[in-house]
Short mmCIF file of N, CA and C in Angstrom, two decimals:
data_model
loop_
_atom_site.label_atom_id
_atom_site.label_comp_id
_atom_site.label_asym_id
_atom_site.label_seq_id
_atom_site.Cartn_x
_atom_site.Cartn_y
_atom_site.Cartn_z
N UNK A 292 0.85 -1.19 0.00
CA UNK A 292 0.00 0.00 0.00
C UNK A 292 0.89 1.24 0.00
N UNK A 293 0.48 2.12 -0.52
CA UNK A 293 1.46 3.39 -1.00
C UNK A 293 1.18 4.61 0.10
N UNK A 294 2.09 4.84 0.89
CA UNK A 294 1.99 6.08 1.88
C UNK A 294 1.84 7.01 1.49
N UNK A 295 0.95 8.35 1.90
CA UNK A 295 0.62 9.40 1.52
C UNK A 295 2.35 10.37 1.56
N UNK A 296 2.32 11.21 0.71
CA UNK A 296 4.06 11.84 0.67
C UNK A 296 3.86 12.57 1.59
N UNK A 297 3.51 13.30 2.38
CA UNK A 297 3.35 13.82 3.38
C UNK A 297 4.52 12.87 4.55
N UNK A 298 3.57 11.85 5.04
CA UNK A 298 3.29 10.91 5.54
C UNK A 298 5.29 10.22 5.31
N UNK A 299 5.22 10.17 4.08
CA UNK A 299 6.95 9.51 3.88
C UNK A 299 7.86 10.46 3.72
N UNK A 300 7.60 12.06 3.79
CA UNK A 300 8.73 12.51 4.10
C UNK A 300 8.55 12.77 5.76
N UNK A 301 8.03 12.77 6.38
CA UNK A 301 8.35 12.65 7.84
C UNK A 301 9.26 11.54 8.47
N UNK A 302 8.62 11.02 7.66
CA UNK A 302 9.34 9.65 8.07
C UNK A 302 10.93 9.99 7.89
N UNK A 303 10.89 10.26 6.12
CA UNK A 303 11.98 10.13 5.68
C UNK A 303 13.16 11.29 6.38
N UNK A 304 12.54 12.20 7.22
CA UNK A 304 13.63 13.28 7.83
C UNK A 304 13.73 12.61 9.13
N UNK A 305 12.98 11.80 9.56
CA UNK A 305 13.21 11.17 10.90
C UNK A 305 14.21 9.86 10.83
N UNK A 306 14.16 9.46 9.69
CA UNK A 306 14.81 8.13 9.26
C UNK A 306 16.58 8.74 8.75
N UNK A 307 16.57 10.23 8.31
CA UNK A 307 18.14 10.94 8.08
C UNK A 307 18.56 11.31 9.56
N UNK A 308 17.20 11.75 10.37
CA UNK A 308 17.95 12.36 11.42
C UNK A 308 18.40 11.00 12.65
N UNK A 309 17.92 10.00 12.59
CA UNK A 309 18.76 8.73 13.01
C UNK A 309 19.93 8.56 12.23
N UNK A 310 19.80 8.54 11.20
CA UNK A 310 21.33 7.78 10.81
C UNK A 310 21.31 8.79 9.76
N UNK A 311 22.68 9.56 10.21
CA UNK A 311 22.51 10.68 8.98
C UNK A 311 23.79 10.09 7.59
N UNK A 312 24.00 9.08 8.15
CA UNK A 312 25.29 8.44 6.64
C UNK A 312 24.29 7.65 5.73
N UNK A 313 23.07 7.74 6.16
CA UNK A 313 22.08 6.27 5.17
C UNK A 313 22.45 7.15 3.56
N UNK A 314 22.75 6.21 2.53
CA UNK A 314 22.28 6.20 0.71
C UNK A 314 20.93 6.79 0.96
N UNK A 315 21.11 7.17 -0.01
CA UNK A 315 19.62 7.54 -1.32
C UNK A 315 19.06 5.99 -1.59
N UNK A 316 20.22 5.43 -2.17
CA UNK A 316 19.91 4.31 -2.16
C UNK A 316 19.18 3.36 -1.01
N UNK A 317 19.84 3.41 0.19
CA UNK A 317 19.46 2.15 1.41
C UNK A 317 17.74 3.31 1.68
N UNK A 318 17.74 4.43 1.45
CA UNK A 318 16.35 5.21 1.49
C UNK A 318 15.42 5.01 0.84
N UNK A 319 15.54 4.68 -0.54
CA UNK A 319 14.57 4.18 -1.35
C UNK A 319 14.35 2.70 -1.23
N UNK A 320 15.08 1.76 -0.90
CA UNK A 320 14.77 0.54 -0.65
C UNK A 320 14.34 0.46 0.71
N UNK A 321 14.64 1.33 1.73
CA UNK A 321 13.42 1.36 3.20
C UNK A 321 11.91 2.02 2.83
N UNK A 322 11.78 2.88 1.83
CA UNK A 322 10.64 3.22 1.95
C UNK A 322 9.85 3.01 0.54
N UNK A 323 10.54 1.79 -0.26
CA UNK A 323 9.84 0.68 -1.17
C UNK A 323 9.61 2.18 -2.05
N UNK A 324 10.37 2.88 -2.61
CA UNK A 324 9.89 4.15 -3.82
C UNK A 324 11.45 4.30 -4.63
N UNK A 325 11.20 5.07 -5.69
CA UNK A 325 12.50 5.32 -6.70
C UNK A 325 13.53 5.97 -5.88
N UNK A 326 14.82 6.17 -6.25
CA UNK A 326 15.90 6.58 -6.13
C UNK A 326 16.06 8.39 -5.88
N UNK A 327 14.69 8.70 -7.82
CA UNK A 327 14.63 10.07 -7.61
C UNK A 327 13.81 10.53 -6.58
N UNK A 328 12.61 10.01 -6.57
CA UNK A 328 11.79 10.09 -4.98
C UNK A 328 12.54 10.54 -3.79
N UNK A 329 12.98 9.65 -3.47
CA UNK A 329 13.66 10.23 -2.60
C UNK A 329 14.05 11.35 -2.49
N UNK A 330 15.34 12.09 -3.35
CA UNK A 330 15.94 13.11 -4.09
C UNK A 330 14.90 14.00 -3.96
N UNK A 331 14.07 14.06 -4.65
CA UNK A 331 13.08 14.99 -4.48
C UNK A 331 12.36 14.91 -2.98
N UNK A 332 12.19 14.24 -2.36
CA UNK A 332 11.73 14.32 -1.23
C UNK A 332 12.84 15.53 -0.39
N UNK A 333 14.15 14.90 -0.45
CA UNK A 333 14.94 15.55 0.41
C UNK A 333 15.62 17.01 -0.48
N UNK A 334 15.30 17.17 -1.45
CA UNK A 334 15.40 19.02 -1.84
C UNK A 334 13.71 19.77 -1.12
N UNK A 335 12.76 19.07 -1.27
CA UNK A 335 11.68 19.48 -0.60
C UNK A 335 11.65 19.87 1.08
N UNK A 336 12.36 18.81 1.31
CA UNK A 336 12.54 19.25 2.97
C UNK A 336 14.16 19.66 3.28
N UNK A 337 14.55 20.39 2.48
CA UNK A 337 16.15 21.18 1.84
C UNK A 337 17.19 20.15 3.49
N UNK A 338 16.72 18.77 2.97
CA UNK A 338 17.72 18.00 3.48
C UNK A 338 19.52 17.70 2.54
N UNK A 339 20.51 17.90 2.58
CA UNK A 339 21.24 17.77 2.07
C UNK A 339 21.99 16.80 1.44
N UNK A 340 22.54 15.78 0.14
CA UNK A 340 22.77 14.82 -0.17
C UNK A 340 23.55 14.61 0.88
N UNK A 341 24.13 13.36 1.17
CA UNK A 341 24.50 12.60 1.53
C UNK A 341 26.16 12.67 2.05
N UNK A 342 27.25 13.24 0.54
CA UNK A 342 28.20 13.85 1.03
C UNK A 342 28.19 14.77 1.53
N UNK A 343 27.07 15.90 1.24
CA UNK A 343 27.00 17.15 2.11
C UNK A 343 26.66 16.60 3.37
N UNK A 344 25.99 16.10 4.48
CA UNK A 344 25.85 15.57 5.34
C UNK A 344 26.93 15.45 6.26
N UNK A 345 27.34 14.66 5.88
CA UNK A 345 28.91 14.16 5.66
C UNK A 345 30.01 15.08 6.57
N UNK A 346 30.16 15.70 5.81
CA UNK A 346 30.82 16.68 5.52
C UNK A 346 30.77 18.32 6.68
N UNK A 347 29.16 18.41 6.12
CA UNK A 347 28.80 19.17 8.10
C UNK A 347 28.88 18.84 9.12
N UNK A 348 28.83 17.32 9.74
CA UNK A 348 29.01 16.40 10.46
C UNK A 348 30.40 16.61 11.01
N UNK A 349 31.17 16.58 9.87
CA UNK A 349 32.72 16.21 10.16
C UNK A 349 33.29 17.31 10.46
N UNK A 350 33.15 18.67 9.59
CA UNK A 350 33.44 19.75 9.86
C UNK A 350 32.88 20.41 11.23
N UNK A 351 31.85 20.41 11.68
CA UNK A 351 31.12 20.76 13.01
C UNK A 351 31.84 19.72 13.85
N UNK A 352 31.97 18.70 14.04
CA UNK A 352 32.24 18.17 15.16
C UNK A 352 33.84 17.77 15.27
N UNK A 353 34.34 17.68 13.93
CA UNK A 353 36.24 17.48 13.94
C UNK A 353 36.89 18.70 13.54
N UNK A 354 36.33 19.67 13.29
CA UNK A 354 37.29 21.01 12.53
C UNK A 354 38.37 21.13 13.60
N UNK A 355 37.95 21.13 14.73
CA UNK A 355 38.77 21.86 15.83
C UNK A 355 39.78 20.70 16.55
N UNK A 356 39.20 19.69 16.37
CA UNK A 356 40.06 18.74 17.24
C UNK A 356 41.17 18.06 16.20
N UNK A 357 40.92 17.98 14.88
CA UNK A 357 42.23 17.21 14.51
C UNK A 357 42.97 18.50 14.52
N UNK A 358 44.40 17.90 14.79
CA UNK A 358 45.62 18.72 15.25
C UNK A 358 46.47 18.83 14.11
N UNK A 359 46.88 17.55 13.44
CA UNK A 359 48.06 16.75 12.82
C UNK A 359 47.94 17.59 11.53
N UNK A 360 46.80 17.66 11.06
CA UNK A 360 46.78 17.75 9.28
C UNK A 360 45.27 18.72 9.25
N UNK A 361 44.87 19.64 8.19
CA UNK A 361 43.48 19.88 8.03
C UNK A 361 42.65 19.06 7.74
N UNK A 362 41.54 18.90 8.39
CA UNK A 362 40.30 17.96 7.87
C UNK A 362 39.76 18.45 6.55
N UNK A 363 40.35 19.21 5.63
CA UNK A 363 40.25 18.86 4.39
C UNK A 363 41.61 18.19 3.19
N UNK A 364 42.25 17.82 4.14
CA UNK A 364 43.72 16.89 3.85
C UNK A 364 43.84 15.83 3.83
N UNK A 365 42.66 15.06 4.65
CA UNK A 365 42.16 13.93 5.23
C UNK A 365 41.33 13.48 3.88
N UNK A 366 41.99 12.02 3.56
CA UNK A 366 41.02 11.58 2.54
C UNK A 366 39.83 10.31 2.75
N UNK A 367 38.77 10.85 2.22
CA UNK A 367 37.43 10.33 2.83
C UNK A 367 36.93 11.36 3.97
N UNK A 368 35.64 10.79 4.57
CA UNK A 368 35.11 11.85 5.53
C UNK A 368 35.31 11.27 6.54
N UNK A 369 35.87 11.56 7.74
CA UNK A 369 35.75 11.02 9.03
C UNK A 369 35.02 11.51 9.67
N UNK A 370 33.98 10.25 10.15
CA UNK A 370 32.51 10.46 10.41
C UNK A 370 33.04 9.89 12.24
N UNK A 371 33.75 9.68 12.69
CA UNK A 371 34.30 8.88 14.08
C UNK A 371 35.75 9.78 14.87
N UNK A 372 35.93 10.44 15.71
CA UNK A 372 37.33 10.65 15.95
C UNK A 372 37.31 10.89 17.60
N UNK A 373 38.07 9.81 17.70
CA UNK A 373 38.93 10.50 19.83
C UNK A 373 40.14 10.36 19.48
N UNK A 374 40.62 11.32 19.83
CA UNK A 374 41.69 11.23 19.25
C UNK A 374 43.24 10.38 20.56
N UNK A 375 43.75 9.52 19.78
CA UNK A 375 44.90 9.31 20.15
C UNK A 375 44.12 7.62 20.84
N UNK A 376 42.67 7.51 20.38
CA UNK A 376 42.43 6.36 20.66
C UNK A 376 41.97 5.37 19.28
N UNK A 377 40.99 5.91 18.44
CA UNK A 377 40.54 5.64 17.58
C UNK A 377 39.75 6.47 16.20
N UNK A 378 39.27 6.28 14.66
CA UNK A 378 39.01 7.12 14.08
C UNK A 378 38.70 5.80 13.02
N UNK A 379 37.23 6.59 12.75
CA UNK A 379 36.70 5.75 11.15
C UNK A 379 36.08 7.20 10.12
N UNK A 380 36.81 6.78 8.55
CA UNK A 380 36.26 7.65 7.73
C UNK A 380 35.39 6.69 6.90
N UNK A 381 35.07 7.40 5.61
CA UNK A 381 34.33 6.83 4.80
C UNK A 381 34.64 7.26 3.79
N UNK A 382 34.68 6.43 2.71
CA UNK A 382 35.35 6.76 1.11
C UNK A 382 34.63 5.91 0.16
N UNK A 383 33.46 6.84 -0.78
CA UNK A 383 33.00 6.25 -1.89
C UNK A 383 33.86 6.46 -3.02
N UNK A 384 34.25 5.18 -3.55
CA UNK A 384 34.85 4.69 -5.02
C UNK A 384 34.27 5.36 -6.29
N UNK A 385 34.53 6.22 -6.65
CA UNK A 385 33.84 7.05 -7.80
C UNK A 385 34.65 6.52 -9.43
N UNK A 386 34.61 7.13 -10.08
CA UNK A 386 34.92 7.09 -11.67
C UNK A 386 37.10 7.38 -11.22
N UNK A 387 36.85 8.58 -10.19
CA UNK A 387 38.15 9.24 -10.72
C UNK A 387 39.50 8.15 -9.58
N UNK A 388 38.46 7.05 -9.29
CA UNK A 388 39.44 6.63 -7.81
C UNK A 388 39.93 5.28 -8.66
N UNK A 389 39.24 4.90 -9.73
CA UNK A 389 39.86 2.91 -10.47
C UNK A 389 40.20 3.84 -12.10
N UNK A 390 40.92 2.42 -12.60
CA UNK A 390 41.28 2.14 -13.56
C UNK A 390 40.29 1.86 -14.31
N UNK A 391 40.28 3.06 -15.06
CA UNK A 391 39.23 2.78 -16.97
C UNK A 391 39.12 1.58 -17.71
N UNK A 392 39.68 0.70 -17.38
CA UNK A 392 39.59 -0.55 -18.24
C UNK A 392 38.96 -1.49 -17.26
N UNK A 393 39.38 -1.35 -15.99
CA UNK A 393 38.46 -2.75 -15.14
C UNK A 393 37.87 -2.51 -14.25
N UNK A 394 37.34 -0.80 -13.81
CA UNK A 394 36.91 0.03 -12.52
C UNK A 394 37.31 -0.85 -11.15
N UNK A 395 38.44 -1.43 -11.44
CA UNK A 395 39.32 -1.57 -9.79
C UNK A 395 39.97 -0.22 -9.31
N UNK A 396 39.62 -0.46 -8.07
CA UNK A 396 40.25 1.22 -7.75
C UNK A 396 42.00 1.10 -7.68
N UNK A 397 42.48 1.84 -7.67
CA UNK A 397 44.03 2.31 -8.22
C UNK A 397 44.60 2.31 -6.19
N UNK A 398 45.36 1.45 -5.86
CA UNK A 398 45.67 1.00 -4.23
C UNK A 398 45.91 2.53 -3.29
N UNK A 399 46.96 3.35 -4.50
CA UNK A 399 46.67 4.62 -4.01
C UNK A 399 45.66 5.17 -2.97
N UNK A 400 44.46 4.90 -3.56
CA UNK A 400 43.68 5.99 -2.41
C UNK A 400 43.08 4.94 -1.58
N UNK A 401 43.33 3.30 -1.54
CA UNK A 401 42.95 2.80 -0.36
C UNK A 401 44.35 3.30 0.73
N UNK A 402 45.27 3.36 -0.08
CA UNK A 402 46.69 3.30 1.19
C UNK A 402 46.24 4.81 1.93
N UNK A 403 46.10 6.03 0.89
CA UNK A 403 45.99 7.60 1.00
C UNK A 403 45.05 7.70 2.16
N UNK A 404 43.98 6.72 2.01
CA UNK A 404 42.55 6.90 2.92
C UNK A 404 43.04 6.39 4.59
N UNK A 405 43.66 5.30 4.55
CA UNK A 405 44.14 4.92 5.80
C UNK A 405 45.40 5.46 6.57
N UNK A 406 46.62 5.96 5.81
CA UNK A 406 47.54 6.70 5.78
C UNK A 406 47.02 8.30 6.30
N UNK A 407 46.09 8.69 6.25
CA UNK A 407 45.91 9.99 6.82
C UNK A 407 44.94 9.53 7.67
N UNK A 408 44.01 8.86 7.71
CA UNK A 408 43.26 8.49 8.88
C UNK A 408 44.04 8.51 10.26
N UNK A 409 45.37 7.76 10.00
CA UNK A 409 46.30 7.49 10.91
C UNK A 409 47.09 8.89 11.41
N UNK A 410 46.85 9.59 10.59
CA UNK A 410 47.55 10.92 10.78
C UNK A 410 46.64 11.73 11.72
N UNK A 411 45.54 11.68 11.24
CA UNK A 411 44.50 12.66 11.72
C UNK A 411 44.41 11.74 13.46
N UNK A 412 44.54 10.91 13.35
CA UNK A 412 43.90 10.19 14.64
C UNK A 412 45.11 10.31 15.89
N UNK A 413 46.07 10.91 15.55
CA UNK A 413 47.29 11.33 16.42
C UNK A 413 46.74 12.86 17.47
N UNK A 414 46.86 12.95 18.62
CA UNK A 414 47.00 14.12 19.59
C UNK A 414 47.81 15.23 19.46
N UNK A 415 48.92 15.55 18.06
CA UNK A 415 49.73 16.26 18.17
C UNK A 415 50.02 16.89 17.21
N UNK A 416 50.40 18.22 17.02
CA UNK A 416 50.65 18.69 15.85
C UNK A 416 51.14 18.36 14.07
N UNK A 417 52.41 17.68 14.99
CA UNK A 417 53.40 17.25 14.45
C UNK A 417 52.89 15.49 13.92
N UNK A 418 52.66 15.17 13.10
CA UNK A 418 52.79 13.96 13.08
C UNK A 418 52.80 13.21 11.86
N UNK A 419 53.83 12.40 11.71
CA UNK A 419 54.60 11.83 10.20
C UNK A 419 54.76 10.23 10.16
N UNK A 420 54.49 9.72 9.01
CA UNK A 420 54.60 7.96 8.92
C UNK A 420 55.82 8.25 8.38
N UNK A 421 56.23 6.78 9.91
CA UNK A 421 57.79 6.61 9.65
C UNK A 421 58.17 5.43 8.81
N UNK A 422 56.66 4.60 9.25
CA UNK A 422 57.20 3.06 8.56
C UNK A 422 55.52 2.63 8.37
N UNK A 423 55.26 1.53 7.16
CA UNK A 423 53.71 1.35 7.04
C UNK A 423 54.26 0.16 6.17
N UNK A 424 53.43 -1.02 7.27
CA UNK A 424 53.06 -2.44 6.81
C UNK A 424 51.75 -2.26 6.37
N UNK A 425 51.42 -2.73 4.89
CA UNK A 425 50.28 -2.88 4.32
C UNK A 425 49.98 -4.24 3.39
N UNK A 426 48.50 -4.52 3.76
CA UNK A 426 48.10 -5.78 3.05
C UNK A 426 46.96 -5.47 2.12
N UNK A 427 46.95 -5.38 0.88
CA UNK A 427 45.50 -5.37 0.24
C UNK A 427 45.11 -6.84 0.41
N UNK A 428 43.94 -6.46 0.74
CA UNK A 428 43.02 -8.28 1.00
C UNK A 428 42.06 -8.50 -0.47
N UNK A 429 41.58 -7.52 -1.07
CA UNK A 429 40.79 -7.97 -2.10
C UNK A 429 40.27 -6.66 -3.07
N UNK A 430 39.76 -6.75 -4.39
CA UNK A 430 39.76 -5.54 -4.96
C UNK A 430 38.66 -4.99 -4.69
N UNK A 431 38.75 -3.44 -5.28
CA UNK A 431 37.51 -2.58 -4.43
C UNK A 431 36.85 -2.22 -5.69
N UNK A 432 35.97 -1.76 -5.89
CA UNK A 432 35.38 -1.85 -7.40
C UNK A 432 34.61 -0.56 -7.48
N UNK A 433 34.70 0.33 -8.79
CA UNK A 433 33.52 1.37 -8.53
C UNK A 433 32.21 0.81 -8.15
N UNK A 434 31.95 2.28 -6.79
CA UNK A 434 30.47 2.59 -6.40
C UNK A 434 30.38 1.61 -5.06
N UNK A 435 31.67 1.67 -4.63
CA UNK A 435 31.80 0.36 -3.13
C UNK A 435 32.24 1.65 -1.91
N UNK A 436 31.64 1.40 -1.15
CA UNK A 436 32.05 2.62 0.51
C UNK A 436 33.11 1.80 0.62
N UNK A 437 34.06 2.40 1.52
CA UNK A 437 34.91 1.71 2.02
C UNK A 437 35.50 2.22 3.16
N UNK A 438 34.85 2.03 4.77
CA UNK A 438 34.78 2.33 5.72
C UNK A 438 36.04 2.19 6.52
N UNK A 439 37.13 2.73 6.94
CA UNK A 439 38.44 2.79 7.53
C UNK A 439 38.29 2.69 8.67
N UNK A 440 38.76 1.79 9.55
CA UNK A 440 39.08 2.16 11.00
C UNK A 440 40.36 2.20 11.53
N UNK A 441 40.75 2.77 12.20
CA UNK A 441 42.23 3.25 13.19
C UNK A 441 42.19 2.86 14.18
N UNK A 442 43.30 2.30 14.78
CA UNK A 442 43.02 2.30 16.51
C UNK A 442 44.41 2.61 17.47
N UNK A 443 44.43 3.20 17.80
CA UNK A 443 46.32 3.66 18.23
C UNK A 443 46.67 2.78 19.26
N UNK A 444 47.88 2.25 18.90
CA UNK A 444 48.41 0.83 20.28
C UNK A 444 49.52 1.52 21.00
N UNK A 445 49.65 1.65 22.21
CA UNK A 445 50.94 2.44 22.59
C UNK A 445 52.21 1.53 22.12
N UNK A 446 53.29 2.13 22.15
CA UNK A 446 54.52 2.00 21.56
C UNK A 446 55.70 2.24 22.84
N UNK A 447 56.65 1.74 23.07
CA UNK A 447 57.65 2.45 24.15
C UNK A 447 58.53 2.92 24.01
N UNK A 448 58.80 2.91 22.26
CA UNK A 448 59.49 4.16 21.67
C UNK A 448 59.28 5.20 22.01
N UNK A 449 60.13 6.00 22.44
CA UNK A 449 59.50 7.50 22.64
C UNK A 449 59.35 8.65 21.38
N UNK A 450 58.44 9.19 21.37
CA UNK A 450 57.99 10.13 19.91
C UNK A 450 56.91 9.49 18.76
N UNK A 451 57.33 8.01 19.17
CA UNK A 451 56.13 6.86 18.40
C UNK A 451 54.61 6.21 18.82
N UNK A 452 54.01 6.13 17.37
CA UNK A 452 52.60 5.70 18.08
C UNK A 452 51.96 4.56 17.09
N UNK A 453 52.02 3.87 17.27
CA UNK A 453 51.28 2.58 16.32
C UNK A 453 49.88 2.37 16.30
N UNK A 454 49.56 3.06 14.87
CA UNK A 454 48.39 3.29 14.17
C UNK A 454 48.01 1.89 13.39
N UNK A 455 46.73 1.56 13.96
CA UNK A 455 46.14 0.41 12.97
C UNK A 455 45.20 0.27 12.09
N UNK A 456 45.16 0.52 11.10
CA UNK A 456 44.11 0.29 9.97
C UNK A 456 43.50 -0.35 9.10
N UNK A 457 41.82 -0.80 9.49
CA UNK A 457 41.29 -1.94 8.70
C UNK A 457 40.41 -1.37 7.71
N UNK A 458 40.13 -1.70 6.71
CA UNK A 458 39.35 -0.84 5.63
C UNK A 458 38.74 -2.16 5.23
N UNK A 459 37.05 -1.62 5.04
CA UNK A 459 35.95 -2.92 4.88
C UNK A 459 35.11 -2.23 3.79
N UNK A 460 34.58 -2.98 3.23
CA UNK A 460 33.39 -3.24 2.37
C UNK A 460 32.38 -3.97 2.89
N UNK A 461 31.52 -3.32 3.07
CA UNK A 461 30.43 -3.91 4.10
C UNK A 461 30.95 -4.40 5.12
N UNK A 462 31.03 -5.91 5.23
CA UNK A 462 31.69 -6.48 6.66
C UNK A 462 33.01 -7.01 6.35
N UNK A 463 33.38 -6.74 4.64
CA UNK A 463 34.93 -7.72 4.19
C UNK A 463 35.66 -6.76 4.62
N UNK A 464 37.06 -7.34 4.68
CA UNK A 464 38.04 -6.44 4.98
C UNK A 464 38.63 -6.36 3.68
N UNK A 465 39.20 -5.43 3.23
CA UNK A 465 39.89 -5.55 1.91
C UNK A 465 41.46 -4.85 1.80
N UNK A 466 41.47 -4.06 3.11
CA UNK A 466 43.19 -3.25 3.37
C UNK A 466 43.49 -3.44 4.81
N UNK A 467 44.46 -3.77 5.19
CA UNK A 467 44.94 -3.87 6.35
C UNK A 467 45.88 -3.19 6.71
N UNK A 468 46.64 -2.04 7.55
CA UNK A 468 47.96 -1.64 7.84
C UNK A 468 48.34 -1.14 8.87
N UNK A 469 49.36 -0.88 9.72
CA UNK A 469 50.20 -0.64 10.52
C UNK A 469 51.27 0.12 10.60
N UNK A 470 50.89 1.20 10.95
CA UNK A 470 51.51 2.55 10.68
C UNK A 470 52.40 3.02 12.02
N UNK A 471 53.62 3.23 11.78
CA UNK A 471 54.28 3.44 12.52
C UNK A 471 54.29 5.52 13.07
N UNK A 472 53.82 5.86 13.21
CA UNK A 472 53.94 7.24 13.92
C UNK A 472 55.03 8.33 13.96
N UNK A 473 55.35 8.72 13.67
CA UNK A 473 56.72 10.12 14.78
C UNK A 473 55.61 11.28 14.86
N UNK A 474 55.92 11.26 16.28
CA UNK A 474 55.17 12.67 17.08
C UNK A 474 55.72 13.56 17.68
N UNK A 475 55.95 14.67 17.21
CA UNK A 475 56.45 15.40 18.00
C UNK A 475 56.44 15.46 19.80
N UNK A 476 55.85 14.97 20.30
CA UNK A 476 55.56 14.73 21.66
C UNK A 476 55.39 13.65 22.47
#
């Protein structure tokens, strides 16, 4: 039975303002209607796509606290940050991120995405990869999220901080690495 639009954009601003990272996509398949529906629903209630979201999120709540690098240096959006404990971004696979012949993405911006994650997720101004063990686990393909997590392990080096990074596709893991730190402090 078809909900009055009224009726589904309430919903549908109550359903962004729970989870403000949901697709257009995972939106139109919760509320059984098209893709553009949606779209038009959310310019009607001047809700913002999805990277814009994003993006206010990250800027309002991380502008001030990452130290290391600008949060527009940071590749992907980091939607997660305490810093000097843990940090998850988010990175959709577009046209300009794979290779034209087989839309595998180019390892570059999986390493780039976790490599500054690790940066940003440091307490200190100063902070530089000294050394980075990395594993690609499997290929990433246009139009795939690819959700980063960090987690900082203390070190008894002094100036060092061991950054860990798992990067998933849905629940796969597909990058793994271990980032060695220098901190000024």
């Amino acid at each position: 039975m078809r909900v009055p639009k009224r009726v589904r954009q309430e919903r549908l601003k109550e359903k962004i303002d729970e989870t403000p990272f949901i697709t257009d996509e995972e939106l139109a398949k919760a509320f059984s209607v098209s893709i553009q529906t949606i779209r038009l629903d959310r310019m009607e209630l001047a809700i913002p796509e999805l990277r814009e979201r994003i993006k206010s999120v990250a800027k309002d709540q991380w502008n001030e606290t990452v130290k290391s690098l600008p949060i527009d240096d940071v590749i992907g959006e980091i939607i997660d940050l305490e810093l000097d404990q843990r940090a998850i971004s988010i990175l959709d696979i577009k046209k300009e991120h794979v290779f034209t012949r087989n839309d595998i993405t180019r390892g570059h911006h999986l390493f780039a995405q976790a490599n500054s994650l690790a940066v940003a997720v440091i307490d200190d101004e100063l902070a530089l990869t000294e050394k980075a063990e990395i594993r690609f686990k499997r290929q990433v393909k246009q139009g795939e999220r690819v959700i980063a997590k960090a987690h900082v392990k203390p070190v008894e080096k002094r100036h060092r901080t061991l950054v860990t990074v798992d990067s998933f596709v849905e629940q796969e893991l597909v990058f793994s690495g271990q980032f060695t730190m220098y901190r000024s402090t």
